[in-house]
Short mmCIF file of C-alpha atoms and ligand atoms in Angstrom, two decimals:
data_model
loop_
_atom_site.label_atom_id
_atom_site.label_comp_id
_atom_site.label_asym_id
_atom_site.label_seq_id
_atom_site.Cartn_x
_atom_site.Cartn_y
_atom_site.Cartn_z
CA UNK L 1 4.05 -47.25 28.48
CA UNK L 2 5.03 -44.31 26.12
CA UNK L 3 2.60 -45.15 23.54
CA UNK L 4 3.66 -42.21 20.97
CA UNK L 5 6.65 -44.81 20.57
CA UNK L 6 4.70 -48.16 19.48
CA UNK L 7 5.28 -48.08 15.86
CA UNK L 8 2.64 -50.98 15.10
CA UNK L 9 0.05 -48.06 16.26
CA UNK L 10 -1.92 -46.10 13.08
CA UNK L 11 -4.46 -43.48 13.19
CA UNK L 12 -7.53 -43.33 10.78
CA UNK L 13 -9.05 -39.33 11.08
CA UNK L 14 -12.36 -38.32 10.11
CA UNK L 15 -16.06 -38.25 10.55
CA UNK L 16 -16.73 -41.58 12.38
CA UNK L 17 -20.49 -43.11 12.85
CA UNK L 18 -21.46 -45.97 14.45
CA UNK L 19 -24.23 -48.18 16.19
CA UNK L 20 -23.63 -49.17 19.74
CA UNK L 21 -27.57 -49.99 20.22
CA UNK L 22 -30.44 -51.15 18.51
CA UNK L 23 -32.67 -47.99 17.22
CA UNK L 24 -35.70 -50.08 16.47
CA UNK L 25 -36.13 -50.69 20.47
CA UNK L 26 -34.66 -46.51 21.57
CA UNK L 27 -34.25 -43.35 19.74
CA UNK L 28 -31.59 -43.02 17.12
CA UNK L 29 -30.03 -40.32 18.79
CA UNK L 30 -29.12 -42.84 21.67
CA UNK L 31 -28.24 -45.96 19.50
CA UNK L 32 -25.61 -43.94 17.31
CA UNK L 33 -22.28 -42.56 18.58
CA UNK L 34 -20.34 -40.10 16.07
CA UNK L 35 -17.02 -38.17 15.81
CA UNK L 36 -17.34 -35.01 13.57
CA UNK L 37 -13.86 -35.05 13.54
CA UNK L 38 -12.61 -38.61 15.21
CA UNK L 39 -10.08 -40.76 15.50
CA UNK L 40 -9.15 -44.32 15.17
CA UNK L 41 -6.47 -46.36 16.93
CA UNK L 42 -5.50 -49.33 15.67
CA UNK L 43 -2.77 -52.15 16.59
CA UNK L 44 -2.51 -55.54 15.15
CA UNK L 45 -5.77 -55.57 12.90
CA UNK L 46 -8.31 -53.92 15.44
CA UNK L 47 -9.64 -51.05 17.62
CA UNK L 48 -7.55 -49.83 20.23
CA UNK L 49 -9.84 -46.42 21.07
CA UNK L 50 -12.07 -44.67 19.08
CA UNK L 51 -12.98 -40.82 19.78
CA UNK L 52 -13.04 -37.17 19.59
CA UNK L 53 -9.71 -36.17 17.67
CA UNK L 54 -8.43 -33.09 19.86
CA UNK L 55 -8.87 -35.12 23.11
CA UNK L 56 -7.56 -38.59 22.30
CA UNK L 57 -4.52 -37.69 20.03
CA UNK L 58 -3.43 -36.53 23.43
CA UNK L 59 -2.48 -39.90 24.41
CA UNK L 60 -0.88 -40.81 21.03
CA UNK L 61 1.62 -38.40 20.21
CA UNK L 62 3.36 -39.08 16.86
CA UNK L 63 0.57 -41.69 15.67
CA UNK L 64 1.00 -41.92 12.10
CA UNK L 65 -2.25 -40.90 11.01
CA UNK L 66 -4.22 -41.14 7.61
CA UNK L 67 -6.48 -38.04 7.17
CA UNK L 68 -10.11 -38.51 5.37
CA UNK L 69 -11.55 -35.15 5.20
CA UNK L 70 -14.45 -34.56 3.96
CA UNK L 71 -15.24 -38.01 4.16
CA UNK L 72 -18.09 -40.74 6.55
CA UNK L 73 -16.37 -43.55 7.94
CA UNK L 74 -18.53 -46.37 9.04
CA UNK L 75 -18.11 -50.13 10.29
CA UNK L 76 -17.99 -52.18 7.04
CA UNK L 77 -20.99 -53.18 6.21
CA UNK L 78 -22.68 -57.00 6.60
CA UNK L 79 -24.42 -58.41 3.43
CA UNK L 80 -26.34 -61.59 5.50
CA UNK L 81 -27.77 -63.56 2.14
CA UNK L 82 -26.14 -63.44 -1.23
CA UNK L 83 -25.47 -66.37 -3.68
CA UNK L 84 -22.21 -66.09 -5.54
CA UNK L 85 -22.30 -68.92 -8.14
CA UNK L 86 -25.42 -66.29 -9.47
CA UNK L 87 -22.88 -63.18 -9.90
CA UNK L 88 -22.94 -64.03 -13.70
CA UNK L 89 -26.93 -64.05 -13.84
CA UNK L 90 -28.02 -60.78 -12.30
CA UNK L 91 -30.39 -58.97 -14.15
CA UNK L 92 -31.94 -61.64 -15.65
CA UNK L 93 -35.32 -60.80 -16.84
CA UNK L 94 -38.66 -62.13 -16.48
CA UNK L 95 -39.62 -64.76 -14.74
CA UNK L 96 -40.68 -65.34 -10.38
CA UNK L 97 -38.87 -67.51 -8.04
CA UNK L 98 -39.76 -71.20 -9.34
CA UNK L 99 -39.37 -70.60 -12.73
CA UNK L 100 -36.01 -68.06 -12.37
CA UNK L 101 -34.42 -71.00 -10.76
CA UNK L 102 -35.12 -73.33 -13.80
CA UNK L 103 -34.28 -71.70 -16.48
CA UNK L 104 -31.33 -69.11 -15.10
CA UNK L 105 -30.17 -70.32 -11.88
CA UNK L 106 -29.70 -73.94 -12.00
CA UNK L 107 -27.96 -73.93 -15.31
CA UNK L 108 -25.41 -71.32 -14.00
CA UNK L 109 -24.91 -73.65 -10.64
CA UNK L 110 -24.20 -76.85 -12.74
CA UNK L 111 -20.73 -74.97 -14.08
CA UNK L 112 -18.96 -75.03 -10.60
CA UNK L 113 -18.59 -78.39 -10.28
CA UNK L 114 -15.30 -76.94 -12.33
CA UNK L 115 -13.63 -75.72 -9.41
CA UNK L 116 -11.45 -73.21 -11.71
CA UNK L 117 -14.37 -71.92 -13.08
CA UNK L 118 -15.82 -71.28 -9.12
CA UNK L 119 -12.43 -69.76 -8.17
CA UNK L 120 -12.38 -67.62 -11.35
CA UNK L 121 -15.92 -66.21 -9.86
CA UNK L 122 -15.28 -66.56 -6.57
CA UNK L 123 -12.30 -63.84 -7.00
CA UNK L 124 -14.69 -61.42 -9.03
CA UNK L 125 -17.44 -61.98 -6.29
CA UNK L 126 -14.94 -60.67 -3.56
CA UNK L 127 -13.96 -58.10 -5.68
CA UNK L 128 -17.42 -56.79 -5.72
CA UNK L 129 -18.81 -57.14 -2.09
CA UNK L 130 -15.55 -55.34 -1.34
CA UNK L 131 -15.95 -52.26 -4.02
CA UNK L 132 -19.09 -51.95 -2.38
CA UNK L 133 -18.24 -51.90 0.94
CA UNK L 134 -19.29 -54.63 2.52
CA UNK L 135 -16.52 -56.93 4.34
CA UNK L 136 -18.74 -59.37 5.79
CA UNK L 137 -21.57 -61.46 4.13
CA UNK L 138 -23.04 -65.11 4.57
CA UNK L 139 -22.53 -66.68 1.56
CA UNK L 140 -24.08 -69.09 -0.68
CA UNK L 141 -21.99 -72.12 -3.09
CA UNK L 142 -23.47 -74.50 -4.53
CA UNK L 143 -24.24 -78.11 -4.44
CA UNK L 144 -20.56 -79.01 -5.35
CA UNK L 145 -17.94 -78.91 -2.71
CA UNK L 146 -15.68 -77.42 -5.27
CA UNK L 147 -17.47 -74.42 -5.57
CA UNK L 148 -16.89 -74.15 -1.61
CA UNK L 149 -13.67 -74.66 -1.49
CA UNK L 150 -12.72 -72.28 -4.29
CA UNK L 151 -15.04 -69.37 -2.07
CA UNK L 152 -13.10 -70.42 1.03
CA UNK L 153 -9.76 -69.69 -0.21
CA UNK L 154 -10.20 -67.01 -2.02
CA UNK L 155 -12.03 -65.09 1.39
CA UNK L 156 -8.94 -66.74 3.58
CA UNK L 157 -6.64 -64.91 1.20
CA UNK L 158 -7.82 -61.78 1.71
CA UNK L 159 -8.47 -62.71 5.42
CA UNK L 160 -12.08 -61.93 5.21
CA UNK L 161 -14.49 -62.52 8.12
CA UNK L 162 -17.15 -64.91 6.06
CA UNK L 163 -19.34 -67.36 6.66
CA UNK L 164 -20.37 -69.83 3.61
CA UNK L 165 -21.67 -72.95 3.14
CA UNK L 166 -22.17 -75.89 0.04
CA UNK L 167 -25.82 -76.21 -0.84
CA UNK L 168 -28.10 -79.60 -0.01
CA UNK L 169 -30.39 -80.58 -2.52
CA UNK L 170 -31.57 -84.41 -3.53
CA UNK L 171 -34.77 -83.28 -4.90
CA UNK L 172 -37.38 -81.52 -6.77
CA UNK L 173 -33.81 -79.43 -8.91
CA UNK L 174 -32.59 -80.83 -12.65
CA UNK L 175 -30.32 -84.75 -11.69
CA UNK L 176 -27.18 -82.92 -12.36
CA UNK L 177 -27.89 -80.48 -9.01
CA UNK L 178 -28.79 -83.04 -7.00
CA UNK L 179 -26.60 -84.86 -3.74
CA UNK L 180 -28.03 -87.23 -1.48
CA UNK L 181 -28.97 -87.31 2.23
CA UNK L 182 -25.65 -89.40 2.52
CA UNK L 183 -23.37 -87.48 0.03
CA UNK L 184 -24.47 -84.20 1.27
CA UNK L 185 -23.55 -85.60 5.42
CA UNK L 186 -20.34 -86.56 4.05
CA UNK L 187 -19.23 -83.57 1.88
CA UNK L 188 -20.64 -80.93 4.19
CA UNK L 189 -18.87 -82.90 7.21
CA UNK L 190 -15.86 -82.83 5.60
CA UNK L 191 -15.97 -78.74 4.74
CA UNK L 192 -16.62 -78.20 8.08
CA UNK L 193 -13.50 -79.63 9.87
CA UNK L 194 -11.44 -78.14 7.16
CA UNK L 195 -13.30 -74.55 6.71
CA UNK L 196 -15.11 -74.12 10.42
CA UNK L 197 -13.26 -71.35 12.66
CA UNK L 198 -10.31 -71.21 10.26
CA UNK L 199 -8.79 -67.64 10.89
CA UNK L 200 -11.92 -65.65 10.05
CA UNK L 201 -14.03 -68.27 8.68
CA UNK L 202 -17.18 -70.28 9.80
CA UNK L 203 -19.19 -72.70 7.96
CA UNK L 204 -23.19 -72.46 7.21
CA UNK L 205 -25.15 -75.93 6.75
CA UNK L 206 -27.10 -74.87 3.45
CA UNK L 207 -30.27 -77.16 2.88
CA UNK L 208 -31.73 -75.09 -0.25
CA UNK L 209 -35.21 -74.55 0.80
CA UNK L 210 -37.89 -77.18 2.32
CA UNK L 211 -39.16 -78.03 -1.32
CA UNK L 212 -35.70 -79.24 -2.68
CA UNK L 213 -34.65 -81.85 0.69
CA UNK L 214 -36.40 -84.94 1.52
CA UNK L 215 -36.86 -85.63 5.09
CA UNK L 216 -34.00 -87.56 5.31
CA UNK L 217 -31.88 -85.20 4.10
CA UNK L 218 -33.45 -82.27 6.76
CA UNK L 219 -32.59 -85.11 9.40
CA UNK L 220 -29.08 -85.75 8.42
CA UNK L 221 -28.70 -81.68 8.51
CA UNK L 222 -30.11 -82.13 12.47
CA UNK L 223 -27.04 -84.21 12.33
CA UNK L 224 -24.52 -82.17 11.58
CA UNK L 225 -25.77 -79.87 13.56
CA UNK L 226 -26.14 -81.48 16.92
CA UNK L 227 -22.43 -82.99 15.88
CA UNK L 228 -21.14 -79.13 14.96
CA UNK L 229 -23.49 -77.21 17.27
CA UNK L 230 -21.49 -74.07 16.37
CA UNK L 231 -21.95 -73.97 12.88
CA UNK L 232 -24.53 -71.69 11.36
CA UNK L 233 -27.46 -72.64 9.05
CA UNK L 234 -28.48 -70.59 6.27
CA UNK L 235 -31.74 -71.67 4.02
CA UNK L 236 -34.62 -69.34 2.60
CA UNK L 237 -38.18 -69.34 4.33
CA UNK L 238 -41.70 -68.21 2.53
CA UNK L 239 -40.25 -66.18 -0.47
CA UNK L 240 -43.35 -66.39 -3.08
CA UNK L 241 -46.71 -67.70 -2.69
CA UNK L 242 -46.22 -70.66 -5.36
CA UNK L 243 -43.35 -71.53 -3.12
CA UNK L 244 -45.71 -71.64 0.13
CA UNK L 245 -48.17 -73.90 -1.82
CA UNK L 246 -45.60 -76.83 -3.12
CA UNK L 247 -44.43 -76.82 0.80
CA UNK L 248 -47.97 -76.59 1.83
CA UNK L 249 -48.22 -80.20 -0.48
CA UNK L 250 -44.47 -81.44 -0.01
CA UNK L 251 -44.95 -81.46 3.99
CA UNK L 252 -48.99 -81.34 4.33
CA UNK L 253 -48.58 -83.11 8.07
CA UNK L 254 -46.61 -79.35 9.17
CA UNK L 255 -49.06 -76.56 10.49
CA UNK L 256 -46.90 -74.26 8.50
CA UNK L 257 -43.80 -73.43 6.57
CA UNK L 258 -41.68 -72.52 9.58
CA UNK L 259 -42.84 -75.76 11.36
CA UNK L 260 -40.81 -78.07 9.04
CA UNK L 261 -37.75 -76.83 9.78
CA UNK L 262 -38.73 -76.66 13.42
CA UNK L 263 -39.56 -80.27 13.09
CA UNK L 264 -35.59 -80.88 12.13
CA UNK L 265 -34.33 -78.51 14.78
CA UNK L 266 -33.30 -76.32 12.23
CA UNK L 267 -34.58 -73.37 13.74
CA UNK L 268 -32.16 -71.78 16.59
CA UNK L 269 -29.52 -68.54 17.11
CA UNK L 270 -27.63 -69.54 14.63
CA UNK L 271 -30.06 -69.99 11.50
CA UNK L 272 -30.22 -67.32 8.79
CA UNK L 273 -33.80 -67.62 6.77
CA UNK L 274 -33.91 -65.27 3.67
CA UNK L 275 -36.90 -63.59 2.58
CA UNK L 276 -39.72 -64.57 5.27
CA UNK L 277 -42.08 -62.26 3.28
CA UNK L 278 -45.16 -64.54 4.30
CA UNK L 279 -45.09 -65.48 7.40
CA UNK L 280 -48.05 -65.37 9.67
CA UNK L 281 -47.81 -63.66 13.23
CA UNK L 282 -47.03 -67.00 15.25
CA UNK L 283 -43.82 -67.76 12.84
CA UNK L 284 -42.83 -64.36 13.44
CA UNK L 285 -43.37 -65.08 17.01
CA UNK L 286 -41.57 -68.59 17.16
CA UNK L 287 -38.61 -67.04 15.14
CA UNK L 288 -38.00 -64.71 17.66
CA UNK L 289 -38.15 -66.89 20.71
CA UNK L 290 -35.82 -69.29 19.05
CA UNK L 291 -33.48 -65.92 18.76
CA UNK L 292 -33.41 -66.97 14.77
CA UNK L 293 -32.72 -64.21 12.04
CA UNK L 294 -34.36 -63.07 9.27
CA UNK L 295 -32.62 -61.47 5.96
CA UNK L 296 -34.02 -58.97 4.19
CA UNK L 297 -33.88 -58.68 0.86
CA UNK L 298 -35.61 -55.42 -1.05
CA UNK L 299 -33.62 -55.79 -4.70
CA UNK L 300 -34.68 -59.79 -4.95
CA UNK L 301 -37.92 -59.05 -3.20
CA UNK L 302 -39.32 -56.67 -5.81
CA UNK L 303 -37.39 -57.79 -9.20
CA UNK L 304 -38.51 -61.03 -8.35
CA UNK L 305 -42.48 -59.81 -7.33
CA UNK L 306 -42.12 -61.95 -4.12
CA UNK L 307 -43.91 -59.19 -2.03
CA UNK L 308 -43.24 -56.98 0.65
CA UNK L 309 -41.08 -57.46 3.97
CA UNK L 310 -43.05 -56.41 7.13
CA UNK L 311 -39.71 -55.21 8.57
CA UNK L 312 -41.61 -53.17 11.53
CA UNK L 313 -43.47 -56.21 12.30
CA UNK L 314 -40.64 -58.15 12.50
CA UNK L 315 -38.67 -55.94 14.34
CA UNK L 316 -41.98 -55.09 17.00
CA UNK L 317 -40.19 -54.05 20.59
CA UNK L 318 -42.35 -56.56 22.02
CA UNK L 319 -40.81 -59.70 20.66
CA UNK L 320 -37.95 -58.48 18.27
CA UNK L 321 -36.45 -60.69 15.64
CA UNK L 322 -32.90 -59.51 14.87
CA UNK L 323 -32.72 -58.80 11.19
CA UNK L 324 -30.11 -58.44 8.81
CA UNK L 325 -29.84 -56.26 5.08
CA UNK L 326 -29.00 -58.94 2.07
CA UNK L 327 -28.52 -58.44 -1.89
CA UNK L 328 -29.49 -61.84 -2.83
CA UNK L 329 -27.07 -61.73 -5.48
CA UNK L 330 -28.66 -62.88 -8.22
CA UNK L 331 -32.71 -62.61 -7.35
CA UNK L 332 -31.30 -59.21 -6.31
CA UNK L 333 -29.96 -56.51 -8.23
CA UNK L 334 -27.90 -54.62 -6.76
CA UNK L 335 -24.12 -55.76 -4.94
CA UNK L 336 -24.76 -52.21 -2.92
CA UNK L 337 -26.21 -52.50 0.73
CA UNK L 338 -26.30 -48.61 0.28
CA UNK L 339 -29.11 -49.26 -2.52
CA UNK L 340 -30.24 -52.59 -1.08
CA UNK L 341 -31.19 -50.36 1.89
CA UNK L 342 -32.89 -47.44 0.00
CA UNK L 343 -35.31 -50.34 -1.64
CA UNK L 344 -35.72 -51.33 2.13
CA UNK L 345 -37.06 -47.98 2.40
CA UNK L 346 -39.00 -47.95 -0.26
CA UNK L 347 -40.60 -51.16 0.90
CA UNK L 348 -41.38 -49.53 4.14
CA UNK L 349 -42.91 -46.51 2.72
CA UNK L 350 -45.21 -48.87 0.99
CA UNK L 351 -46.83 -49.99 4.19
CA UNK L 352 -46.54 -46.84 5.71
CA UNK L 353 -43.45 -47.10 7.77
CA UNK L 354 -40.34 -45.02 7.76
CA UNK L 355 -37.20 -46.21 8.14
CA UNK L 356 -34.68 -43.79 9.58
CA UNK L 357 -30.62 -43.12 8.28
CA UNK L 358 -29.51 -44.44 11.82
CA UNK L 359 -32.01 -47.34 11.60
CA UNK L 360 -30.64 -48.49 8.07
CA UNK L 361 -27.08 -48.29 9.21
CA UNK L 362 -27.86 -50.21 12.34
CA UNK L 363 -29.23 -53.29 9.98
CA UNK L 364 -25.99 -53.11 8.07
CA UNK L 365 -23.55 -52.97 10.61
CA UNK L 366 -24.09 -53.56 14.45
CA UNK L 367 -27.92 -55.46 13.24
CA UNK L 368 -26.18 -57.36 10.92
CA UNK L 369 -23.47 -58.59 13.01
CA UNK L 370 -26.12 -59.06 15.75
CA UNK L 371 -27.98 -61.42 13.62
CA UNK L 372 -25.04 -63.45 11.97
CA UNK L 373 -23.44 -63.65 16.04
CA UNK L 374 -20.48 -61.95 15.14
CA UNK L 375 -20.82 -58.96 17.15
CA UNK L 376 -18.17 -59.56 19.57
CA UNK L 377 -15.79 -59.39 16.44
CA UNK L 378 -17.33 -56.95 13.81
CA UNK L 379 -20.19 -54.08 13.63
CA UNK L 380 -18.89 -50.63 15.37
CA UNK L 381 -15.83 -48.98 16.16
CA UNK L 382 -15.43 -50.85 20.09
CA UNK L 383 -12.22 -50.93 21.40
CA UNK L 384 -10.89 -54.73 20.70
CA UNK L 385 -13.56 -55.44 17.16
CA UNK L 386 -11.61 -55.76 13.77
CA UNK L 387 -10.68 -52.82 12.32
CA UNK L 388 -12.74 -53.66 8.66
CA UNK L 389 -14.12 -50.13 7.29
CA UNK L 390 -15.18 -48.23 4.96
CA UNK L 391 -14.62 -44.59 4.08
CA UNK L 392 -17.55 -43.24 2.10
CA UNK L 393 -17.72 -40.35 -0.45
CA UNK L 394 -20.92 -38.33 -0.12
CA UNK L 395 -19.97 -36.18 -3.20
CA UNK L 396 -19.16 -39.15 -5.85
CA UNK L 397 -21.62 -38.34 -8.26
CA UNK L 398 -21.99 -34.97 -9.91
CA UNK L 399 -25.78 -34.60 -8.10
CA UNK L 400 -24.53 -35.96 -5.05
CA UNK L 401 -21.85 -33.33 -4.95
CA UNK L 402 -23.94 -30.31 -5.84
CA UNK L 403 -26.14 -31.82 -2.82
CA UNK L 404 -23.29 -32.24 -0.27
CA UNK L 405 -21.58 -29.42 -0.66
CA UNK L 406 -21.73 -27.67 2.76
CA UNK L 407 -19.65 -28.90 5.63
CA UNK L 408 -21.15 -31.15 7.97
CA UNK L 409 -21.09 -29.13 11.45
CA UNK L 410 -24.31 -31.05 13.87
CA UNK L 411 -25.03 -34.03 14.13
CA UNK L 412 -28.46 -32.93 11.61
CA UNK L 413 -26.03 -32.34 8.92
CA UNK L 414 -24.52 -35.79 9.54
CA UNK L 415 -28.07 -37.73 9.55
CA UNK L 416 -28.93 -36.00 6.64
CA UNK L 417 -25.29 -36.61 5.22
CA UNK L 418 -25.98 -40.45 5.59
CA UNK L 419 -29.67 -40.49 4.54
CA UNK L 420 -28.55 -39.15 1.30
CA UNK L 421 -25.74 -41.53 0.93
CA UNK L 422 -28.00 -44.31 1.40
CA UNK L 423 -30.68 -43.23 -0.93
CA UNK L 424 -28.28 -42.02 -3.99
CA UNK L 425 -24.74 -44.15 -3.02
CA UNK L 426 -23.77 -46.85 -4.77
CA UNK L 427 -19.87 -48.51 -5.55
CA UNK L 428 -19.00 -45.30 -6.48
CA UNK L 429 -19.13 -44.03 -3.66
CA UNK L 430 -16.21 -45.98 -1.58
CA UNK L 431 -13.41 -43.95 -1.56
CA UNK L 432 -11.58 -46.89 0.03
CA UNK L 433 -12.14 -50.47 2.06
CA UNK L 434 -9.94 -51.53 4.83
CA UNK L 435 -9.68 -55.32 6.37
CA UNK L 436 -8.14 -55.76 9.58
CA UNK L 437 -6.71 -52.24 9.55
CA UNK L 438 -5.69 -52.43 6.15
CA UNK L 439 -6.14 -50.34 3.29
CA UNK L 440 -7.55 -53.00 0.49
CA UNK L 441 -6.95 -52.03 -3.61
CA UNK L 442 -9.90 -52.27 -5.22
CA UNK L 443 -9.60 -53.72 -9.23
CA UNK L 444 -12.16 -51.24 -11.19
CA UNK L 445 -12.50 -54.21 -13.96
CA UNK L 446 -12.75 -57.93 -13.23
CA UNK L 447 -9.76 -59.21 -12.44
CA UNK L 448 -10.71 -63.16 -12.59
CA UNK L 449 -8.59 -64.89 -15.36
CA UNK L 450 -10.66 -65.24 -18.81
CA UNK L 451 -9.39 -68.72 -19.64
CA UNK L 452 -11.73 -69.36 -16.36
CA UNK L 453 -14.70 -68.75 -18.57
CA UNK L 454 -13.76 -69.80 -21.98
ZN1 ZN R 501 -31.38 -66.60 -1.85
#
């Protein structure tokens, strides 16, 4: 086949770096592949080849190529916990988990039952994840279907690869939050044969958190599990000490947090637990034999006072647990993964652990598609993945640019390239998004219509 002669062929050039291993189990330098100057080929929304310019232009004379000097391309990046319906209440001061949720997040939740108002935020909540880079996250409604619907449509517009999921909660949250074991079988039931592996997205069975579903309702969630066994289930797991305590009274029969969801079957390869800040040594060591993952979020974890992540622990060689980098949007602060993952690194300097540039990008690409199972679609540049990327700007801030000012010649320049961008990046430093191979425009005000939120 003369290949130079397939028109639906385009080229992205530039410095490409990627994950094609884990660097928490070998050395960075053999987890991460990179281009200094590289090439992407891409037909029909994904990867065709990815390499070394000079050699593999060879074999695509004439590509029609886009040229990004001077620029880092990576794998979009993977946010695995955020909330949407709380994009209005970041940043809102004061108060720990059980008392946050009272007075800012449950008010702000009750307002999507107006499914105009959730598509209104649901656009502005894309909008975001995507000025910051990140194409893929596991996503958060809220206890009205609405709310799920609106997110759903608004992602399948844009064909994003997203994973979301309406919220179950019949107790312990103000009456006007609450379903029911039955209401939440039906309406989550009903999401998931319209929503579940539609084009590029998969629904998330979304019991709050032990303290907020009766037993009943955790049982009906078995339900729909063993009756969808490919859905995913997303719910948070020992966040804040008060929170262990109520759970510790709520289910005093259970030997330990973990062990109520175990006792619902809730805990498998395709569960998502946020936080996991407490845990003891045997729930770290039952979450990884049940292959479950655990999302880490810095911004939420230290607004919020919730305590430090024992990422190293969890990640020990000797029984990994695959983790993933999250903004808990709104307990977090921050829609960047670039500084969601320079808190991470904070965090880890706190207990004496480093966390390496190749490490971080791992748990925000390959990791994070690792943990959410979507790595046969999404996570590095593999011949046959979706072709959703970002190319980043190390120089988008007058320091950064008086930093990053000298070409980037070994593959030391690169590392320290990408260390910087995590530490100092934010939004402003995407030069530009693409989903399934194509270039995205990102709004640099809200687009969402005002009348939404009159
Ligand atoms: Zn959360």
């Amino acid at each position: 086949m003369n290949r130079s002669s397939d028109s639906s062929l385009t080229g992205i050039r530039g410095c490409l770096i990627d994950c094609l291993e884990d660097p928490f189990l070998i050395s960075d330098y053999r987890a991460v592949r990179w281009f200094l100057d590289g090439l992407l080929v891409i037909q029909s929304g994904k990867i065709l080849a990815c390499g070394n310019y000079e050699q593999l232009i060879e074999s695509y004379p004439g590509l029609k190529i886009t040229h990004y000097p001077d620029r880092i391309i990576t794998p979009g990046l993977i946010d695995t916990h955020v909330h949407f319906p709380q994009t209005a209440i970041v940043a809102s001061y004061g108060k720990q988990l059980l008392e946050w949720l009272e007075l800012y997040t449950f008010p702000e939740e009750r307002k999507f039952q107006d499914f105009e108002y959730a598509a209104g935020v649901a656009e502005i909540f894309l909008d975001e994840l995507l000025r910051n880079g990140t194409t893929t996250a596991m996503v958060w409604t809220t206890v009205f279907p609405e709310s799920t619907e609106a997110l759903f449509q608004a992602a399948q517009r844009r064909n994003l690869r997203l994973i979301a999921g309406k919220i179950m909660m019949d107790r312990n949250a103000p009456d006007y939050l609450l379903d029911t074991a039955e209401t939440a079988y039906r309406q989550s039931r009903s999401l998931i044969e319209q929503w579940h592996d539609r084009d590029r997205l998969s629904y998330a069975l979304t019991p709050r958190f032990a303290p907020t579903s009766t037993p009943e309702q955790l049982q009906i969630t078995q339900q729909l599990q063993s009756e969808f066994p490919s859905v995913y289930l997303q719910t948070h797991l020992s966040e804040n000490l008060g929170e262990l305590a109520w759970v510790k009274e709520l289910f005093p029969d259970d030997r330990d947090y973990l062990a109520v969801y175990e006792r619902f079957g809730l805990v498998h390869d395709r569960s998502v637990f946020a936080h996991g800040i407490h845990l003891s040594e045997s729930e770290f060591a039952r979450l990884a034999s049940a292959g479950a993952t655990l999302a880490f979020c810095p911004t939420s974890n230290l607004f919020l006072g919730s305590g430090l992540f024992k990422l190293h622990e969890a990640k020990a060689p000797e029984r990994p647990i695959a983790v993933g980098l999250a903004t808990d949007i709104g307990g977090g602060t921050s829609f960047s993964l670039l500084q969601t993952a320079s808190e991470a690194y904070k965090v880890s300097q706190l207990q004496n652990q480093t966390l390496s540039a190749v490490q971080m990008l791992f748990l925000l690409t390959l990791g994070g598609a690792r943990s959410l199972s979507l790595d046969h679609a999404i996570g590095n540049f593999e011949p046959g993945k979706e072709a959703d990327f970002v190319v980043w700007n190390c120089r988008s801030t007058p320091i950064m640019d008086f930093r990053n000012r000298a070409e980037i010649q070994t593959w030391e320049d690169l590392n320290d390239r990408l260390f910087s961008l995590l530490m100092m990046g934010d939004d402003r430093s995407v030069d530009c998004v693409y989903i399934l191979g194509d270039r995205v425009s990102l709004p640099q005000v809200a687009t969402a219509p005002d009348k939404a939120f009159g």
